[in-house]
Amino acid sequence: MNKPSENANNQPEITGLLVQMAEAGVTRAAAGLAGMLGQKVTVTQPNVRLMPLAEVPGVLGGPEQEAVGIYLQAVGELSGQIMLILPLAKAMELVDLLLDVEPGSTQALGSLERSALAEVGNITGTFFLNAVAAACGLHSRPSPPAVMVDMVGAILDIIVAMSAGVSETVLVIEAAFLRDDREVEAHFWVIPDNAALQGLAGAAGSNAR
Amino acid sequence: MPDSSVPVGLGEIKVSRDPEVVLVAYGLGSCVGVGAYDPVARVAGMLHAVLPERTNGTDPLSGKFVDSGIRALLKALEQLGATRHQLIIRIAGGANMLQAPGFKQTFNIGDRNVSATRATLATLGLPIRAEAVGGQTGRTVRLMAASGRMTVRVLGAGEIEL
């Protein structure tokens, strides 16, 4: 029973591996953030699931909701897109935490605040991809991050336009970063492309053997 | 104002002759929204297209692509009694959301969507009455079936008539 499948398209097996990697990746990302802040940052047990792209705006308060997107591409043996997206108010809380100022201090996202958020993308992206490499041996690196502030729908258009016809489902990681008594929730959306999924499937197969 | 908003999602086409209906495409980024209204038949329609050109093997009337989507929109409007050459056509969207270096090449999808929209409409001999396209910001567009008014909303700015 449960004999490892040789089928490269075995979906549940890929999902299981993705979930496992996502959990490891988020935990490592928190460690990376702690290094950046010089303080202990922990991450709550991440909730990982696959979700149709069309349902994503609803989770974030609707397509017209103002949000911040931090976008990276994975380049290498595993290619795909990584989007860290959070409502504007949450992004400002995260900036307060990163810049170590009183909660509520950040009222707008200028260039300093945007680079702090870009750094979050950098660190989480790098640590996430490292976790993937550790889990399945596929090495890739993140592109420099791009930070944008706009409507949720408009931000997600980037993913939609790049993955149209390839990935209709995205891997969603919900996690909260905690530092002392402060907590900031964030959503990550990881969209592996088709070739990457095939590679992961292969890796899932060989790991199971 | 008694109206019922009908969302036009990614790759969708919606048409209506119900005067209470307001067709809405929320948060258009690189996507293009095409609004068409026949003031005589009082029929409204909207397309929310994602990519410029239809790829081989996809539905020839797919709303996901600008070229096939516009044709499908016209067909749906005509089925509700609209006459092609009475249509008032306005377009919105096609922003370039990513401005970071290294991404620009990949992300001119907004521009390409706008070009494809203009080209397809030109081929069909349909003029564009008004447009709010390009730039770097997302837009929400509304088309009121009762009056044919079309509005565009951008974050941090009010709603403007198109």
Coordinates of C-alpha atoms in Angstrom, one line a residue:
Chain A
M1 CA 0.0 0.0 0.0
N2 CA 1.0 3.6 -0.6
K3 CA 3.7 2.4 -2.9
P4 CA 5.7 5.4 -4.2
S5 CA 4.4 6.4 -7.6
E6 CA 6.5 6.5 -10.7
N7 CA 4.0 8.9 -12.2
A8 CA 5.5 12.4 -12.6
N9 CA 2.0 13.9 -12.4
N10 CA 1.0 12.5 -9.1
Q11 CA -0.7 15.5 -7.6
P12 CA -1.1 14.5 -3.9
E13 CA 2.6 13.6 -3.7
I14 CA 3.6 17.0 -5.1
T15 CA 1.3 18.8 -2.7
G16 CA 2.7 16.9 0.3
L17 CA 6.2 17.8 -0.7
L18 CA 5.3 21.4 -1.4
V19 CA 3.6 21.7 2.0
Q20 CA 6.6 20.2 3.7
M21 CA 9.0 22.6 1.9
A22 CA 6.8 25.6 2.6
E23 CA 6.8 24.9 6.3
A24 CA 10.5 24.5 6.4
G25 CA 10.9 27.6 4.1
V26 CA 8.8 29.9 6.3
T27 CA 10.6 28.8 9.5
R28 CA 13.9 29.5 7.8
A29 CA 12.6 32.8 6.6
A30 CA 11.8 33.8 10.2
A31 CA 15.4 32.9 11.2
G32 CA 16.6 35.1 8.3
L33 CA 14.5 38.0 9.5
A34 CA 15.8 37.5 13.0
G35 CA 19.3 37.9 11.6
M36 CA 18.3 41.1 9.9
L37 CA 16.7 42.6 13.0
G38 CA 19.2 41.2 15.5
Q39 CA 16.3 40.0 17.6
K40 CA 14.5 36.8 18.0
V41 CA 11.7 36.3 15.5
T42 CA 9.5 33.3 15.6
V43 CA 6.9 32.2 13.2
T44 CA 3.6 30.6 14.0
Q45 CA 2.8 27.1 12.6
P46 CA 2.2 28.1 9.0
N47 CA -1.0 27.1 7.3
V48 CA -0.2 25.8 3.8
R49 CA -2.7 25.0 1.1
L50 CA -3.3 25.0 -2.6
M51 CA -5.9 27.4 -3.8
P52 CA -7.4 28.4 -7.1
L53 CA -6.0 31.8 -8.2
A54 CA -9.5 33.2 -8.6
E55 CA -10.2 32.8 -4.9
V56 CA -7.1 34.7 -3.8
P57 CA -8.6 38.3 -3.8
G58 CA -11.5 37.1 -1.5
V59 CA -9.0 36.1 1.1
L60 CA -7.3 39.5 1.0
G61 CA -10.5 41.5 1.4
G62 CA -11.5 41.8 -2.3
P63 CA -9.8 42.8 -5.5
E64 CA -10.1 46.5 -4.8
Q65 CA -8.5 46.3 -1.3
E66 CA -5.2 48.3 -1.0
A67 CA -2.3 46.0 -0.5
V68 CA 1.5 45.7 -0.8
G69 CA 3.0 43.1 -3.0
I70 CA 6.6 42.0 -2.9
Y71 CA 7.4 40.0 -6.0
L72 CA 10.3 37.8 -6.9
Q73 CA 11.1 35.3 -9.6
A74 CA 12.9 32.1 -8.8
V75 CA 15.6 31.4 -11.4
G76 CA 17.5 28.1 -11.8
E77 CA 16.6 24.5 -11.6
L78 CA 13.3 25.4 -10.1
S79 CA 11.6 28.3 -11.8
G80 CA 8.5 30.1 -10.6
Q81 CA 7.1 33.2 -9.0
I82 CA 7.0 34.2 -5.4
M83 CA 4.6 36.9 -4.2
L84 CA 4.5 38.1 -0.6
I85 CA 1.3 40.0 -0.3
L86 CA -0.2 41.8 2.7
P87 CA -2.9 44.4 3.3
L88 CA -1.4 48.0 3.5
A89 CA -2.1 48.3 7.2
K90 CA -0.3 45.1 7.9
A91 CA 2.6 46.1 5.7
M92 CA 3.0 49.3 7.8
E93 CA 3.0 47.3 11.0
L94 CA 5.7 45.1 9.5
V95 CA 7.8 48.2 8.7
D96 CA 7.3 49.4 12.3
L97 CA 8.7 46.1 13.5
L98 CA 11.6 46.1 11.0
L99 CA 12.6 49.6 11.7
D100 CA 12.1 49.1 15.4
V101 CA 9.8 52.1 15.9
E102 CA 6.6 52.4 17.9
P103 CA 3.6 50.6 16.4
G104 CA 1.6 53.1 14.3
S105 CA 4.7 55.2 13.4
T106 CA 4.7 54.3 9.8
Q107 CA 2.0 56.2 7.9
A108 CA 3.2 56.0 4.4
L109 CA 5.6 53.9 2.3
G110 CA 8.5 56.0 1.2
S111 CA 11.7 54.6 -0.3
L112 CA 13.2 53.6 3.1
E113 CA 10.0 51.7 4.0
R114 CA 9.9 50.1 0.6
S115 CA 13.5 48.9 0.8
A116 CA 12.8 47.4 4.2
L117 CA 9.9 45.5 2.7
A118 CA 12.1 44.5 -0.3
E119 CA 14.6 43.1 2.1
V120 CA 11.8 41.0 3.7
G121 CA 11.1 39.6 0.2
N122 CA 14.8 39.0 -0.4
I123 CA 15.3 37.1 2.9
T124 CA 12.1 35.1 2.8
G125 CA 12.6 34.3 -0.9
T126 CA 16.2 33.2 -0.4
F127 CA 15.5 31.1 2.7
F128 CA 12.4 29.6 1.1
L129 CA 14.3 28.5 -2.0
N130 CA 17.1 27.2 0.2
A131 CA 14.5 25.0 2.0
V132 CA 13.3 23.8 -1.4
A133 CA 16.9 22.9 -2.4
A134 CA 17.5 21.1 0.9
A135 CA 14.3 19.1 0.5
C136 CA 14.6 18.1 -3.1
G137 CA 18.0 19.1 -4.4
L138 CA 16.7 21.6 -6.9
H139 CA 18.8 24.8 -6.7
S140 CA 17.4 28.2 -7.6
R141 CA 17.9 31.8 -6.5
P142 CA 15.5 34.7 -6.2
S143 CA 15.6 37.7 -8.5
P144 CA 15.8 41.1 -6.9
P145 CA 12.4 41.9 -5.4
A146 CA 10.0 44.5 -6.7
V147 CA 7.6 46.2 -4.2
M148 CA 4.3 47.7 -5.3
V149 CA 1.4 49.3 -3.5
D150 CA -1.9 49.0 -5.3
M151 CA -5.3 47.2 -5.5
V152 CA -5.1 43.4 -4.7
G153 CA -6.5 42.6 -8.2
A154 CA -3.9 44.7 -9.9
I155 CA -1.0 43.2 -8.0
L156 CA -2.3 39.7 -8.7
D157 CA -2.5 40.5 -12.4
I158 CA 1.3 40.0 -12.5
I159 CA 1.0 36.4 -11.4
V160 CA -2.0 35.8 -13.6
A161 CA -0.4 37.3 -16.7
M162 CA 2.8 35.3 -16.2
S163 CA 1.2 32.0 -15.4
A164 CA -1.9 32.1 -17.5
G165 CA -2.7 28.7 -18.8
V166 CA 0.0 27.1 -16.7
S167 CA -0.9 27.4 -13.0
E168 CA -4.5 28.0 -12.2
T169 CA -3.7 26.9 -8.6
V170 CA -1.3 28.6 -6.3
L171 CA 0.4 27.4 -3.2
V172 CA -0.6 29.7 -0.3
I173 CA 1.4 30.0 2.9
E174 CA -0.2 31.9 5.7
A175 CA 2.0 32.7 8.6
A176 CA 2.5 35.2 11.4
F177 CA 5.8 36.6 12.4
L178 CA 6.2 37.3 16.1
R179 CA 8.7 39.4 17.9
D180 CA 8.2 39.9 21.6
D181 CA 4.6 40.9 21.9
R182 CA 4.2 42.0 18.3
E183 CA 2.7 39.9 15.6
V184 CA 2.4 40.5 11.9
E185 CA 0.5 38.2 9.6
A186 CA 1.6 37.7 6.1
H187 CA 0.5 35.6 3.1
F188 CA 2.9 34.2 0.6
W189 CA 1.9 32.9 -2.7
V190 CA 4.2 30.6 -4.5
I191 CA 3.5 29.7 -8.0
P192 CA 5.8 27.1 -9.4
D193 CA 5.7 26.9 -13.2
N194 CA 5.0 23.7 -15.1
A195 CA 8.6 22.7 -15.6
A196 CA 9.2 23.2 -11.9
L197 CA 6.2 21.0 -11.0
Q198 CA 7.6 18.2 -13.1
G199 CA 11.0 18.6 -11.4
L200 CA 9.3 18.5 -8.0
A201 CA 7.3 15.5 -8.9
G202 CA 10.5 13.7 -9.9
A203 CA 12.1 14.7 -6.7
A204 CA 9.1 13.6 -4.7
G205 CA 9.3 10.2 -6.4
S206 CA 13.0 9.7 -5.7
N207 CA 12.7 11.0 -2.1
A208 CA 9.9 8.5 -1.4
R209 CA 12.0 5.6 -2.6
Chain B
M1 CA -29.0 54.6 -6.3
P2 CA -30.7 51.3 -6.8
D3 CA -28.2 49.2 -8.7
S4 CA -26.8 45.7 -8.6
S5 CA -23.1 45.4 -9.2
V6 CA -22.1 42.5 -11.5
P7 CA -18.4 41.7 -11.2
V8 CA -16.6 40.9 -14.4
G9 CA -13.8 38.6 -13.3
L10 CA -10.6 37.6 -15.0
G11 CA -11.2 36.4 -18.5
E12 CA -14.9 37.0 -18.2
I13 CA -17.4 38.7 -20.5
K14 CA -20.7 40.0 -19.0
V15 CA -23.5 41.6 -20.9
S16 CA -26.8 43.1 -19.7
R17 CA -29.9 45.0 -20.7
D18 CA -31.1 45.3 -17.1
P19 CA -31.1 49.0 -16.3
E20 CA -30.2 48.3 -12.6
V21 CA -27.1 46.5 -13.5
V22 CA -23.6 48.0 -13.1
L23 CA -20.9 45.9 -14.7
V24 CA -17.7 46.2 -12.7
A25 CA -14.1 45.0 -13.3
Y26 CA -12.3 45.4 -10.0
G27 CA -8.6 46.2 -9.7
L28 CA -7.4 45.9 -13.3
G29 CA -3.7 45.9 -13.4
S30 CA -2.0 44.8 -16.6
C31 CA -5.4 43.4 -17.7
V32 CA -7.7 45.4 -20.0
G33 CA -11.3 46.2 -19.5
V34 CA -13.3 46.9 -22.6
G35 CA -16.7 48.5 -22.1
A36 CA -19.3 48.7 -24.9
Y37 CA -22.7 50.3 -24.8
D38 CA -25.4 50.6 -27.4
P39 CA -27.4 53.7 -26.5
V40 CA -30.3 52.8 -28.7
A41 CA -30.8 49.2 -27.7
R42 CA -29.6 50.1 -24.2
V43 CA -27.3 47.0 -24.0
A44 CA -24.1 47.1 -22.0
G45 CA -21.2 44.7 -22.1
M46 CA -17.7 44.4 -20.5
L47 CA -14.7 42.2 -21.2
H48 CA -11.9 41.6 -18.6
A49 CA -9.0 40.3 -20.7
V50 CA -5.7 39.0 -19.3
L51 CA -3.4 38.5 -22.3
P52 CA -3.1 40.1 -25.7
E53 CA -3.4 37.2 -28.1
R54 CA -5.2 33.9 -28.2
T55 CA -2.9 30.9 -28.3
N56 CA -3.4 27.9 -30.5
G57 CA -5.9 25.4 -29.2
T58 CA -7.8 27.7 -26.9
D59 CA -11.4 28.6 -27.3
P60 CA -11.8 31.0 -30.2
L61 CA -14.3 33.0 -28.1
S62 CA -12.2 33.0 -24.9
G63 CA -12.5 36.1 -22.8
K64 CA -9.0 35.6 -21.4
F65 CA -7.4 37.1 -24.5
V66 CA -7.9 40.5 -26.0
D67 CA -8.4 39.5 -29.6
S68 CA -10.8 36.6 -29.0
G69 CA -12.5 38.4 -26.1
I70 CA -13.5 41.5 -28.1
R71 CA -15.1 39.3 -30.8
A72 CA -16.9 37.3 -28.1
L73 CA -18.1 40.5 -26.4
L74 CA -19.5 41.8 -29.7
K75 CA -21.3 38.5 -30.3
A76 CA -22.8 38.5 -26.9
L77 CA -24.0 42.1 -27.3
E78 CA -25.5 41.4 -30.6
Q79 CA -27.4 38.4 -29.2
L80 CA -29.0 40.9 -26.8
G81 CA -30.0 43.2 -29.6
A82 CA -27.1 45.6 -29.9
T83 CA -26.0 46.9 -33.3
R84 CA -22.3 46.8 -33.8
H85 CA -21.9 50.3 -35.3
Q86 CA -23.9 52.0 -32.6
L87 CA -21.6 50.8 -29.9
I88 CA -19.8 53.3 -27.7
I89 CA -16.5 51.7 -26.8
R90 CA -14.2 52.7 -24.0
I91 CA -11.1 50.9 -22.6
A92 CA -9.2 51.0 -19.3
G93 CA -6.3 49.2 -17.7
G94 CA -3.1 47.9 -19.3
A95 CA -0.9 49.3 -16.6
N96 CA 2.7 48.2 -16.2
M97 CA 2.7 47.1 -12.6
L98 CA 6.3 46.2 -12.2
Q99 CA 8.9 49.0 -12.7
A100 CA 11.9 47.3 -11.1
P101 CA 14.9 46.8 -13.3
G102 CA 15.2 43.4 -14.7
F103 CA 11.5 42.8 -14.9
K104 CA 10.6 45.4 -17.5
Q105 CA 11.2 43.2 -20.5
T106 CA 8.9 40.5 -19.1
F107 CA 6.3 42.8 -17.9
N108 CA 5.2 44.9 -20.8
I109 CA 2.1 42.9 -20.8
G110 CA 0.0 46.0 -20.0
D111 CA 1.3 47.8 -23.1
R112 CA 0.8 44.7 -25.2
N113 CA -2.7 44.3 -24.0
V114 CA -3.5 47.9 -24.9
S115 CA -1.9 47.6 -28.4
A116 CA -3.8 44.4 -29.0
T117 CA -7.1 46.1 -28.0
R118 CA -6.5 49.0 -30.3
A119 CA -5.5 46.7 -33.2
T120 CA -8.4 44.4 -32.8
L121 CA -10.9 47.3 -32.6
A122 CA -9.3 48.9 -35.6
T123 CA -9.5 45.7 -37.6
L124 CA -13.2 45.6 -36.8
G125 CA -13.7 49.2 -37.8
L126 CA -14.8 50.2 -34.3
P127 CA -13.6 53.5 -32.9
I128 CA -12.5 54.0 -29.2
R129 CA -14.5 56.8 -27.6
A130 CA -12.4 57.2 -24.5
E131 CA -9.5 55.4 -22.7
A132 CA -7.7 55.3 -19.4
V133 CA -4.7 53.1 -20.1
G134 CA -1.1 52.5 -19.2
G135 CA 0.7 54.1 -16.3
Q136 CA 1.6 52.1 -13.2
T137 CA -1.6 52.0 -11.2
G138 CA -4.5 49.6 -10.9
R139 CA -8.0 50.7 -11.9
T140 CA -11.6 49.7 -11.2
V141 CA -14.0 50.4 -14.0
R142 CA -17.8 50.5 -13.9
L143 CA -20.3 50.6 -16.7
M144 CA -23.9 51.5 -15.9
A145 CA -26.4 49.7 -18.1
A146 CA -29.1 52.3 -17.5
S147 CA -27.1 55.3 -18.8
G148 CA -24.0 54.0 -20.5
R149 CA -21.9 56.0 -18.1
M150 CA -18.5 54.5 -17.5
T151 CA -16.2 55.4 -14.6
V152 CA -12.7 54.7 -13.6
R153 CA -11.4 54.6 -10.0
V154 CA -7.7 54.7 -9.0
L155 CA -6.5 54.3 -5.4
G156 CA -6.0 57.6 -3.7
A157 CA -8.1 59.4 -6.3
G158 CA -11.8 59.7 -6.8
E159 CA -13.9 58.2 -9.5
I160 CA -13.7 59.9 -12.9
E161 CA -16.0 59.7 -15.9
L162 CA -14.6 58.1 -18.9

